[in-house]
Amino acid sequence: MDQDTRLQKMLRLLGLLGVVGVLLSAYTPLPNVLARALAASSQIQPADAIVVLGGSVYRDGTLGESSLRRAIQGIVLYHRGLAPLIIFSGTSYEGSPVEAEVRASLARQLRVPEKAILLEPRAQTTAEEAENIASILRQRGAKRILLVSGSLHLPRAVPRFERYGLKVLPVVVDDVPVNVDGPGGRLELMEYVLREALGRWLYRAGG
Amino acid sequence: MDKLYVPLLILLTSLTGYLYAVRALRVGRHDLVRAFGGALEFIGCWMLVYGANTLCGLVLILLIRRLTGFFISVYVLGGVVMTLFTFLQALVAYHLWRVSGRK
């Protein structure tokens, strides 16, 4: 068998695997099963602070979908009286306003008092968010936190915060729920699963 | 029904296109098999190129972060732009390979 034929067979096999993979992801519950195996679940209990992890913000100040959902969930938890402080994380992305400030402004409009709001506007990765926020919390004597993020991101984020001696209670807020139905939603969920699996591997490899 | 609408639509237009091709272009069953084979080859090529771009992109991002302190998010590798450019790159690579095989 010459090299060209071998390459042709290899590409056909790879292509077939790709097509089968897409069909399985879109039309079977495979992404739901994988997501459920990897996802964190919420443990909503009273805490010393609510920590809302960053998402994204556009140049005109519009919060990204996950950023907005997480911010709203954090504000709801505050109004339920679950913690006296709320920390918004989120930096500036390529000339955009600082995400944490945009979220804080939203919280003020939704009647969260100024003294309850803290910001972490510099961190660019989950690891940096954990380090900087732990330092802010230490100054306030807060040890128990409600950590608001996506169900597949939380298993990566929780251990990062626990490294700094914090007791972390995860709060799940998803753009794509793990029990999503329909081919489009399932493909989106599969992409999320693969992205977070890669993220976890990178975090493990990087220590 | 909503979930099956698009696959059924694609099946219908494909059948119509095939019947037209059989009559107007005298396309046979063997041509259809070859077309499917070619499509799988291209998809395989796209996946290979996507994998290579992701791996190179990841290594470069980690190097840039470590050596310069400049931050590039790993999430850029998962966007529509990456998918689109990789598609075009794979299209050229695939046809280049096909052309080189005919020489």
CSV table of N, CA and C in Angstrom, one decimal, chain A residues 4 7-8 11-12 14-16 18-19 27 124-125 156 181 183 191 195-196 198 202, chain B residues 3 7 37-38 40-41 43-45 47-48 58 62 65 71 74-75 78 97-98 101:
chain,number,residue,atom,x,y,z
A,4,ASP,N,0.1,7.4,-0.3
A,4,ASP,CA,-1.1,8.2,-0.6
A,4,ASP,C,-2.4,7.4,-0.3
A,7,LEU,N,-2.8,7.4,3.5
A,7,LEU,CA,-3.3,8.7,4.0
A,7,LEU,C,-4.8,8.8,3.7
A,8,GLN,N,-5.2,8.3,2.5
A,8,GLN,CA,-6.6,8.4,2.1
A,8,GLN,C,-7.5,7.6,3.0
A,11,LEU,N,-7.7,9.3,6.4
A,11,LEU,CA,-8.6,10.5,6.4
A,11,LEU,C,-10.1,10.0,6.4
A,12,ARG,N,-10.4,9.0,5.6
A,12,ARG,CA,-11.7,8.5,5.5
A,12,ARG,C,-12.2,8.0,6.9
A,14,LEU,N,-11.0,8.8,9.8
A,14,LEU,CA,-11.1,10.0,10.7
A,14,LEU,C,-12.4,10.7,10.4
A,15,GLY,N,-12.7,10.9,9.1
A,15,GLY,CA,-13.9,11.6,8.7
A,15,GLY,C,-15.2,10.9,9.2
A,16,LEU,N,-15.1,9.5,9.0
A,16,LEU,CA,-16.3,8.7,9.5
A,16,LEU,C,-16.5,8.8,11.0
A,18,GLY,N,-15.6,11.3,12.8
A,18,GLY,CA,-16.1,12.7,13.0
A,18,GLY,C,-17.6,12.8,12.8
A,19,VAL,N,-18.1,12.2,11.7
A,19,VAL,CA,-19.5,12.2,11.4
A,19,VAL,C,-20.3,11.4,12.4
A,27,TYR,N,-27.9,13.5,18.4
A,27,TYR,CA,-29.2,12.7,18.4
A,27,TYR,C,-29.2,11.6,19.5
A,124,GLN,N,-7.3,37.2,35.2
A,124,GLN,CA,-7.6,36.8,33.9
A,124,GLN,C,-7.9,35.3,33.7
A,125,THR,N,-7.5,34.6,34.8
A,125,THR,CA,-7.8,33.1,34.8
A,125,THR,C,-8.5,32.7,36.1
A,156,ARG,N,-13.4,22.6,38.5
A,156,ARG,CA,-12.1,23.1,38.3
A,156,ARG,C,-11.8,24.3,39.2
A,181,ASP,N,-32.1,19.4,25.8
A,181,ASP,CA,-32.7,18.5,24.8
A,181,ASP,C,-32.6,19.1,23.4
A,183,PRO,N,-31.0,18.6,19.1
A,183,PRO,CA,-29.7,18.5,18.5
A,183,PRO,C,-28.7,19.7,18.7
A,191,GLU,N,-19.6,20.6,23.1
A,191,GLU,CA,-18.5,21.5,23.0
A,191,GLU,C,-18.0,22.0,24.3
A,195,ARG,N,-14.4,21.4,26.0
A,195,ARG,CA,-13.6,22.6,26.4
A,195,ARG,C,-13.2,22.5,27.9
A,196,GLU,N,-14.2,22.1,28.8
A,196,GLU,CA,-13.9,22.0,30.2
A,196,GLU,C,-13.0,20.8,30.5
A,198,LEU,N,-10.6,19.8,28.5
A,198,LEU,CA,-9.3,20.3,28.2
A,198,LEU,C,-8.8,21.2,29.3
A,202,LEU,N,-5.4,20.9,31.5
A,202,LEU,CA,-4.4,21.9,31.5
A,202,LEU,C,-4.1,22.3,32.9
B,3,LYS,N,-37.2,18.4,15.8
B,3,LYS,CA,-35.9,17.8,15.8
B,3,LYS,C,-35.5,17.1,14.5
B,7,PRO,N,-33.0,17.3,9.4
B,7,PRO,CA,-32.5,16.1,8.7
B,7,PRO,C,-33.4,15.6,7.6
B,37,GLY,N,-17.0,9.1,-0.3
B,37,GLY,CA,-15.6,8.8,0.1
B,37,GLY,C,-14.8,10.1,0.2
B,38,GLY,N,-14.9,10.9,-0.9
B,38,GLY,CA,-14.2,12.2,-0.9
B,38,GLY,C,-14.6,13.2,0.2
B,40,LEU,N,-15.8,12.2,3.1
B,40,LEU,CA,-15.2,11.7,4.4
B,40,LEU,C,-13.7,12.1,4.5
B,41,GLU,N,-13.0,12.0,3.4
B,41,GLU,CA,-11.6,12.4,3.3
B,41,GLU,C,-11.5,13.9,3.7
B,43,ILE,N,-13.6,15.7,5.5
B,43,ILE,CA,-13.9,15.9,6.9
B,43,ILE,C,-12.7,15.5,7.8
B,44,GLY,N,-12.1,14.3,7.4
B,44,GLY,CA,-11.0,13.8,8.1
B,44,GLY,C,-9.8,14.8,8.1
B,45,CYS,N,-9.6,15.4,6.9
B,45,CYS,CA,-8.6,16.4,6.7
B,45,CYS,C,-8.8,17.6,7.6
B,47,MET,N,-10.6,17.7,10.4
B,47,MET,CA,-10.4,17.3,11.8
B,47,MET,C,-8.9,17.3,12.1
B,48,LEU,N,-8.1,16.8,11.2
B,48,LEU,CA,-6.6,16.7,11.4
B,48,LEU,C,-6.1,18.1,11.5
B,58,LEU,N,-2.4,26.1,21.5
B,58,LEU,CA,-2.3,25.9,22.9
B,58,LEU,C,-0.9,26.1,23.4
B,62,LEU,N,0.5,29.2,25.8
B,62,LEU,CA,1.3,29.0,27.1
B,62,LEU,C,2.7,29.6,27.0
B,65,ARG,N,2.3,33.5,27.2
B,65,ARG,CA,2.0,33.9,28.6
B,65,ARG,C,3.2,33.8,29.5
B,71,PHE,N,-1.4,38.3,28.1
B,71,PHE,CA,-2.4,37.3,28.2
B,71,PHE,C,-3.3,37.1,27.0
B,74,VAL,N,-7.3,31.0,26.4
B,74,VAL,CA,-7.4,29.7,25.7
B,74,VAL,C,-8.7,29.6,24.9
B,75,TYR,N,-9.7,30.3,25.4
B,75,TYR,CA,-11.1,30.2,24.8
B,75,TYR,C,-11.1,30.7,23.3
B,78,GLY,N,-11.6,28.1,20.7
B,78,GLY,CA,-12.9,27.3,20.5
B,78,GLY,C,-13.9,28.1,19.8
B,97,TRP,N,-3.5,18.3,-1.8
B,97,TRP,CA,-3.2,16.9,-1.8
B,97,TRP,C,-3.8,16.1,-3.0
B,98,ARG,N,-5.0,16.4,-3.3
B,98,ARG,CA,-5.6,15.8,-4.4
B,98,ARG,C,-4.9,16.1,-5.7
B,101,GLY,N,-1.6,14.4,-6.1
B,101,GLY,CA,-1.8,12.9,-6.4
B,101,GLY,C,-2.0,12.6,-7.8
